[in-house]
Amino acid sequence: MGQQNPLQTTNDAVIPHWNDPESEQMSIVSGEDATVYDESGKAHLDFVSQLYCCNAGHSNEAIMSAVTEQMERIPYVASAKHNDTRSKLAADITEIAPDNLSEVFFSISGSEANETAIQIAREIQDGGKILTRWQSYHGGTYASGGLTGDPSTRNSLERHAATTRTEKFLPPLPKCFDGAEGEELARKAAEHLEYVIINEGKDEVAAILTEPIGGSSGAFPAPEGYFERVREICDKHDVLLIVDEVITGFGRTGEWFGIQTEDVQPDILSFAKGVTSAYVPLAGVVVSESIGEAMHNMTYDLGQTFAGHPTACAAGRAAIKEYRDGLLENAREMSPHLERRLRDLERDHDVVSDVRGRGLHWSVVFGDPETGEPIVHPWIDEDADNPVSDVLGIAQDNGVIFGGGRPKTQLLVTPPLCVTEAEIDEAIDTLEEAIVDVFD
Ligand code: PLP
């Protein structure tokens, strides 16, 4: 009898998240920096940082030792009590967050962080509606799934129960505003938002919640000036501005947080994923001084056992130090090379209708060469063979993992912040070969 591979995974009892019975998922058993290894020992470049979250790459020694040290001292302290590691992480986060944000309320997942954000907004404001964008993703639990603009997530939940008081507005994309771009797009998209606020009843709207740059829905930055106008509109109508930085936080876009490029101060910022480089689950919200003060003086009977878990907080402190000590700088240095390589793809392949993003967070959009419209839109034609899935599959077979966008008319390119120029070249060469294979 042959030797049994001790890393062989038996998946029978695990129901994968985002399950698709048609597609088989690989089993990943180890990793180092930007590379992961499957159970056969094959290496794959991880150009999606698993779920846009392992920002420091895999097997980062500093984060792993911080976790071990905390485990050995005290692994867990109740979330209603104080703990030194938790307090220090809160201080670290407020130091790098936009200047006006000064208090942290911890949570566990990005979905829960967004639920916390809207709960706080509703508590502080005298209104219950929350406005979010179409073409957005904010989580998959009942409330956060209701915030999510992507219909496949939202409808999976809303077919069974009403989600509460969330309304949608259009993202600042040319397609939504008659092809407008730049300043004109910023103006039209902001005017539209104001129209929605007024028509929803400005006193009923507690907050708008938005990703500063589209996340899994397509890595689209807002046109310059858009967020400044959004801030003005929020101030004018007494609406809070909540930014969802679950993907864009912790260096992903070349700044600590995506909104910092816009030079706008939000009232609440939600975070998760990259805070610990996903080594241990952790999330939370950072709030403005006035909201923080109101919360300190409020009695609220809400909390979660694992929120602000000290072991996760230790991972968070070490991850932030790693970002500060070189990874953020590396992301900034690598970003122009990645952008150049992706723009070359757009130039050289008619089916690549757009590439967009910032830092190490990019999307490659596929479209009909004549019209730019999706070749197959999986939300319209569920049963059609989707060439974007084929590109993803071929790239994966050839050793590079990219992410499927929402909708999968695009793919996402989001490597860990430790990525090298040679790895970018290898990954984009592989992507180009897959595009040629599928479309030429
Ligand atoms: N917000 C954004 C922008 C996300 O991309 C995600 C997950 O991908 C979430 C929230 C939800 O986070 P979680 O999956 O940790 O609940």
Tab-separated table of C-alpha atoms in Angstrom, residues 102-404:
chain	number	residue	atom	x	y	z
A	102	SER	CA	-10.934	58.174	17.785
A	103	GLU	CA	-12.783	55.234	19.366
A	104	VAL	CA	-13.053	51.570	18.398
A	105	PHE	CA	-15.923	49.152	19.004
A	106	PHE	CA	-14.706	45.656	18.157
A	107	SER	CA	-16.593	42.909	16.408
A	108	ILE	CA	-15.710	39.579	14.735
A	109	SER	CA	-16.555	39.636	11.031
A	110	GLY	CA	-17.016	42.304	8.389
A	111	SER	CA	-20.753	41.579	8.266
A	112	GLU	CA	-21.053	42.130	11.986
A	113	ALA	CA	-18.923	45.283	11.840
A	114	ASN	CA	-21.343	46.751	9.294
A	115	GLU	CA	-24.316	45.710	11.412
A	116	THR	CA	-22.684	47.438	14.350
A	117	ALA	CA	-22.089	50.543	12.237
A	118	ILE	CA	-25.740	50.832	11.254
A	119	GLN	CA	-26.925	50.017	14.756
A	120	ILE	CA	-24.790	52.882	16.086
A	121	ALA	CA	-26.013	55.219	13.333
A	122	ARG	CA	-29.646	54.403	14.090
A	123	GLU	CA	-29.080	54.861	17.799
A	124	ILE	CA	-27.351	58.234	17.336
A	125	GLN	CA	-29.603	59.612	14.587
A	126	ASP	CA	-33.313	60.006	14.878
A	127	GLY	CA	-33.983	57.943	11.738
A	128	GLY	CA	-33.747	54.360	10.647
A	129	LYS	CA	-33.088	54.211	6.899
A	130	ILE	CA	-29.638	53.334	5.633
A	131	LEU	CA	-28.702	54.047	2.023
A	132	THR	CA	-26.202	51.810	0.232
A	133	ARG	CA	-25.102	51.485	-3.380
A	134	TRP	CA	-26.246	49.088	-6.009
A	135	GLN	CA	-23.141	47.089	-7.017
A	136	SER	CA	-21.763	46.735	-3.517
A	137	TYR	CA	-21.033	43.984	-1.013
A	138	HIS	CA	-21.351	44.533	2.727
A	139	GLY	CA	-21.809	41.009	4.091
A	140	GLY	CA	-23.970	37.921	4.074
A	141	THR	CA	-25.871	37.981	7.375
A	142	TYR	CA	-29.465	39.246	7.469
A	143	ALA	CA	-28.811	42.928	8.082
A	144	SER	CA	-25.505	43.181	6.212
A	145	GLY	CA	-26.914	41.103	3.332
A	146	GLY	CA	-29.744	43.640	3.125
A	147	LEU	CA	-27.135	46.401	2.839
A	148	THR	CA	-25.416	44.508	0.030
A	149	GLY	CA	-26.281	45.786	-3.442
A	150	ASP	CA	-25.456	42.567	-5.268
A	151	PRO	CA	-28.800	40.834	-5.932
A	152	SER	CA	-27.576	37.248	-5.597
A	153	THR	CA	-26.536	37.771	-1.964
A	154	ARG	CA	-29.416	40.047	-1.015
A	155	ASN	CA	-32.127	37.950	-2.621
A	156	SER	CA	-30.852	34.723	-1.037
A	157	LEU	CA	-31.775	36.322	2.299
A	158	GLU	CA	-34.705	38.566	1.382
A	159	ARG	CA	-36.723	35.775	-0.182
A	160	HIS	CA	-37.231	34.403	3.324
A	161	ALA	CA	-37.379	37.450	5.578
A	162	ALA	CA	-37.561	41.199	5.280
A	163	THR	CA	-34.301	43.013	5.848
A	164	THR	CA	-34.719	46.271	7.605
A	165	ARG	CA	-34.917	49.746	6.150
A	166	THR	CA	-32.141	49.822	3.617
A	167	GLU	CA	-32.517	51.621	0.286
A	168	LYS	CA	-30.179	51.754	-2.693
A	169	PHE	CA	-28.550	54.454	-4.799
A	170	LEU	CA	-26.434	54.292	-7.963
A	171	PRO	CA	-22.656	53.948	-7.770
A	172	PRO	CA	-20.526	56.598	-9.513
A	173	LEU	CA	-19.987	54.512	-12.638
A	174	PRO	CA	-20.166	55.967	-16.187
A	175	LYS	CA	-22.713	53.297	-17.190
A	176	CYS	CA	-25.166	54.591	-14.568
A	177	PHE	CA	-24.904	58.231	-15.705
A	178	ASP	CA	-25.078	58.184	-19.481
A	179	GLY	CA	-21.342	57.664	-19.985
A	180	ALA	CA	-20.336	60.687	-17.892
A	181	GLU	CA	-16.773	60.635	-16.585
A	182	GLY	CA	-14.537	62.642	-14.266
A	183	GLU	CA	-15.949	65.862	-12.851
A	184	GLU	CA	-19.274	65.465	-14.659
A	185	LEU	CA	-19.699	61.946	-13.260
A	186	ALA	CA	-18.820	63.111	-9.740
A	187	ARG	CA	-21.421	65.886	-9.969
A	188	LYS	CA	-24.186	63.764	-11.495
A	189	ALA	CA	-23.666	60.836	-9.110
A	190	ALA	CA	-23.656	63.131	-6.069
A	191	GLU	CA	-26.780	64.973	-7.286
A	192	HIS	CA	-28.473	61.605	-7.683
A	193	LEU	CA	-27.560	60.669	-4.110
A	194	GLU	CA	-29.016	63.912	-2.810
A	195	TYR	CA	-32.184	63.250	-4.813
A	196	VAL	CA	-32.489	59.808	-3.174
A	197	ILE	CA	-31.945	61.235	0.322
A	198	ILE	CA	-34.596	63.927	-0.182
A	199	ASN	CA	-37.071	61.467	-1.679
A	200	GLU	CA	-36.538	58.878	1.040
A	201	GLY	CA	-37.248	61.690	3.530
A	202	LYS	CA	-34.048	63.246	4.821
A	203	ASP	CA	-35.123	62.934	8.453
A	204	GLU	CA	-35.681	59.213	7.996
A	205	VAL	CA	-32.182	58.612	6.597
A	206	ALA	CA	-29.717	57.839	9.378
A	207	ALA	CA	-26.663	57.165	7.239
A	208	ILE	CA	-25.226	56.268	3.915
A	209	LEU	CA	-22.870	53.312	3.974
A	210	THR	CA	-20.478	52.780	1.106
A	211	GLU	CA	-17.178	51.232	0.101
A	212	PRO	CA	-14.730	54.029	-0.786
A	213	ILE	CA	-13.593	51.913	-3.751
A	214	GLY	CA	-15.802	49.100	-5.010
A	215	GLY	CA	-14.715	45.819	-3.409
A	216	SER	CA	-15.638	42.444	-4.871
A	217	SER	CA	-18.196	44.303	-7.027
A	218	GLY	CA	-15.412	45.674	-9.166
A	219	ALA	CA	-12.581	47.746	-7.624
A	220	PHE	CA	-13.916	50.994	-9.073
A	221	PRO	CA	-12.575	54.195	-7.509
A	222	ALA	CA	-14.925	57.179	-7.377
A	223	PRO	CA	-14.177	60.097	-9.711
A	224	GLU	CA	-12.222	62.906	-8.085
A	225	GLY	CA	-14.404	65.203	-6.023
A	226	TYR	CA	-17.266	62.698	-5.600
A	227	PHE	CA	-16.662	61.958	-1.941
A	228	GLU	CA	-16.145	65.642	-1.101
A	229	ARG	CA	-19.614	66.325	-2.511
A	230	VAL	CA	-21.040	63.295	-0.692
A	231	ARG	CA	-19.613	64.642	2.573
A	232	GLU	CA	-21.185	68.067	1.910
A	233	ILE	CA	-24.554	66.453	1.150
A	234	CYS	CA	-24.380	64.331	4.324
A	235	ASP	CA	-23.595	67.436	6.406
A	236	LYS	CA	-26.341	69.448	4.737
A	237	HIS	CA	-29.010	66.820	5.503
A	238	ASP	CA	-27.620	65.574	8.806
A	239	VAL	CA	-26.866	62.098	7.472
A	240	LEU	CA	-23.892	60.096	8.767
A	241	LEU	CA	-21.233	58.890	6.346
A	242	ILE	CA	-20.134	55.305	7.028
A	243	VAL	CA	-17.310	53.845	4.951
A	244	ASP	CA	-16.948	50.083	4.640
A	245	GLU	CA	-13.186	49.483	4.603
A	246	VAL	CA	-13.431	45.725	5.078
A	247	ILE	CA	-11.484	45.128	1.851
A	248	THR	CA	-9.911	48.533	1.280
A	249	GLY	CA	-8.455	48.916	4.781
A	250	PHE	CA	-4.955	48.107	5.987
A	251	GLY	CA	-2.898	49.018	2.964
A	252	ARG	CA	-4.826	47.286	0.207
A	253	THR	CA	-5.171	50.480	-1.874
A	254	GLY	CA	-1.759	51.931	-0.997
A	255	GLU	CA	-3.055	54.024	1.954
A	256	TRP	CA	-3.970	52.720	5.376
A	257	PHE	CA	-7.616	53.209	4.408
A	258	GLY	CA	-9.198	53.782	0.993
A	259	ILE	CA	-11.068	56.930	2.041
A	260	GLN	CA	-7.776	58.669	2.889
A	261	THR	CA	-7.074	59.142	-0.833
A	262	GLU	CA	-10.298	61.167	-1.036
A	263	ASP	CA	-9.297	63.513	1.782
A	264	VAL	CA	-12.705	63.131	3.390
A	265	GLN	CA	-13.499	62.340	7.015
A	266	PRO	CA	-16.204	59.716	7.551
A	267	ASP	CA	-18.255	59.511	10.764
A	268	ILE	CA	-17.836	55.746	11.084
A	269	LEU	CA	-15.419	53.337	9.402
A	270	SER	CA	-15.902	49.552	9.457
A	271	PHE	CA	-12.949	47.180	9.145
A	272	ALA	CA	-12.173	43.435	9.205
A	273	LYS	CA	-10.056	41.112	6.995
A	274	GLY	CA	-6.637	42.836	6.720
A	275	VAL	CA	-6.615	44.054	10.323
A	276	THR	CA	-5.054	40.720	11.327
A	277	SER	CA	-4.104	39.728	7.780
A	278	ALA	CA	-6.967	37.271	8.429
A	279	TYR	CA	-4.770	35.115	10.666
A	280	VAL	CA	-7.431	35.306	13.405
A	281	PRO	CA	-10.972	36.684	12.921
A	282	LEU	CA	-11.370	40.293	14.024
A	283	ALA	CA	-13.414	43.282	12.908
A	284	GLY	CA	-14.862	46.478	14.267
A	285	VAL	CA	-15.822	50.070	13.706
A	286	VAL	CA	-13.871	53.240	14.376
A	287	VAL	CA	-16.111	56.184	15.215
A	288	SER	CA	-15.763	59.944	15.541
A	289	GLU	CA	-15.074	61.521	18.913
A	290	SER	CA	-18.654	62.720	19.339
A	291	ILE	CA	-20.143	59.303	18.521
A	292	GLY	CA	-17.579	57.642	20.778
A	293	GLU	CA	-18.469	59.962	23.622
A	294	ALA	CA	-22.188	59.284	23.133
A	295	MET	CA	-21.513	55.534	23.193
A	296	HIS	CA	-19.378	55.745	26.326
A	297	ASN	CA	-22.300	57.436	28.059
A	298	MET	CA	-24.951	55.081	26.730
A	299	THR	CA	-26.240	51.907	28.319
A	300	TYR	CA	-26.562	49.258	25.653
A	301	ASP	CA	-27.238	45.609	26.127
A	302	LEU	CA	-25.518	44.448	22.973
A	303	GLY	CA	-22.239	42.618	22.513
A	304	GLN	CA	-20.563	39.485	21.244
A	305	THR	CA	-18.487	36.914	23.107
A	306	PHE	CA	-15.616	36.840	20.644
A	307	ALA	CA	-15.527	40.532	19.734
A	308	GLY	CA	-12.068	42.006	20.243
A	309	HIS	CA	-10.617	38.598	21.122
A	310	PRO	CA	-7.184	39.300	22.667
A	311	THR	CA	-5.467	36.670	20.512
A	312	ALA	CA	-6.888	38.351	17.421
A	313	CYS	CA	-5.902	41.764	18.801
A	314	ALA	CA	-2.322	40.526	19.224
A	315	ALA	CA	-2.386	39.434	15.571
A	316	GLY	CA	-3.773	42.866	14.666
A	317	ARG	CA	-0.998	44.735	16.487
A	318	ALA	CA	1.671	42.625	14.800
A	319	ALA	CA	0.045	42.936	11.364
A	320	ILE	CA	-0.130	46.738	11.637
A	321	LYS	CA	3.548	46.780	12.625
A	322	GLU	CA	4.374	44.646	9.578
A	323	TYR	CA	2.413	47.014	7.313
A	324	ARG	CA	4.182	50.000	8.910
A	325	ASP	CA	7.627	48.393	8.697
A	326	GLY	CA	7.644	47.857	4.939
A	327	LEU	CA	4.567	46.139	3.532
A	328	LEU	CA	2.614	49.348	2.933
A	329	GLU	CA	5.673	50.804	1.231
A	330	ASN	CA	6.009	47.667	-0.901
A	331	ALA	CA	2.329	47.890	-1.919
A	332	ARG	CA	2.947	51.486	-3.053
A	333	GLU	CA	6.048	50.471	-4.966
A	334	MET	CA	4.456	47.462	-6.676
A	335	SER	CA	1.199	49.167	-7.587
A	336	PRO	CA	2.437	51.090	-10.693
A	337	HIS	CA	3.973	47.903	-12.110
A	338	LEU	CA	0.753	45.943	-11.588
A	339	GLU	CA	-1.280	48.775	-13.112
A	340	ARG	CA	1.042	48.976	-16.142
A	341	ARG	CA	0.791	45.249	-16.773
A	342	LEU	CA	-3.019	45.327	-16.475
A	343	ARG	CA	-3.366	48.359	-18.768
A	344	ASP	CA	-1.260	46.501	-21.335
A	345	LEU	CA	-3.812	43.685	-21.193
A	346	GLU	CA	-6.587	46.190	-21.910
A	347	ARG	CA	-4.592	47.628	-24.837
A	348	ASP	CA	-3.714	44.253	-26.332
A	349	HIS	CA	-6.990	42.322	-25.908
A	350	ASP	CA	-10.294	43.630	-27.291
A	351	VAL	CA	-12.290	41.519	-24.844
A	352	VAL	CA	-10.753	43.348	-21.885
A	353	SER	CA	-13.119	46.297	-21.800
A	354	ASP	CA	-11.788	47.986	-18.670
A	355	VAL	CA	-9.234	47.691	-15.904
A	356	ARG	CA	-9.750	49.743	-12.783
A	357	GLY	CA	-8.535	49.932	-9.229
A	358	ARG	CA	-5.937	51.428	-6.951
A	359	GLY	CA	-2.918	50.132	-5.044
A	360	LEU	CA	-3.044	46.333	-5.061
A	361	HIS	CA	-6.811	46.142	-5.582
A	362	TRP	CA	-7.762	45.798	-9.258
A	363	SER	CA	-10.503	44.440	-11.453
A	364	VAL	CA	-10.233	43.240	-15.067
A	365	VAL	CA	-13.576	43.665	-16.829
A	366	PHE	CA	-14.506	41.607	-19.901
A	367	GLY	CA	-16.880	42.821	-22.596
A	368	ASP	CA	-17.985	42.454	-26.169
A	369	PRO	CA	-15.277	44.180	-28.289
A	370	GLU	CA	-17.926	46.149	-30.223
A	371	THR	CA	-20.249	47.258	-27.437
A	372	GLY	CA	-18.257	46.738	-24.236
A	373	GLU	CA	-21.349	44.997	-22.796
A	374	PRO	CA	-20.778	41.759	-20.814
A	375	ILE	CA	-20.292	38.739	-23.065
A	376	VAL	CA	-22.300	36.651	-20.595
A	377	HIS	CA	-24.012	38.285	-17.630
A	378	PRO	CA	-24.499	35.555	-15.012
A	379	TRP	CA	-27.298	37.502	-13.275
A	380	ILE	CA	-29.255	37.611	-16.548
A	381	ASP	CA	-28.333	34.287	-18.104
A	382	GLU	CA	-27.609	31.902	-15.248
A	383	ASP	CA	-27.182	28.793	-17.399
A	384	ALA	CA	-24.857	30.181	-20.074
A	385	ASP	CA	-21.231	29.123	-20.157
A	386	ASN	CA	-19.327	32.063	-18.675
A	387	PRO	CA	-15.930	32.713	-20.347
A	388	VAL	CA	-14.746	34.622	-17.269
A	389	SER	CA	-15.131	31.411	-15.230
A	390	ASP	CA	-13.054	29.657	-17.893
A	391	VAL	CA	-10.296	32.288	-17.646
A	392	LEU	CA	-10.273	31.889	-13.857
A	393	GLY	CA	-10.190	28.081	-14.146
A	394	ILE	CA	-7.330	28.010	-16.664
A	395	ALA	CA	-5.264	30.508	-14.669
A	396	GLN	CA	-5.804	28.404	-11.556
A	397	ASP	CA	-4.773	25.205	-13.361
A	398	ASN	CA	-1.647	27.063	-14.440
A	399	GLY	CA	-0.790	28.055	-10.888
A	400	VAL	CA	-2.365	31.485	-10.240
A	401	ILE	CA	-5.519	32.152	-8.228
A	402	PHE	CA	-7.558	35.286	-9.058
A	403	GLY	CA	-10.947	36.271	-7.636
A	404	GLY	CA	-14.320	36.119	-9.364
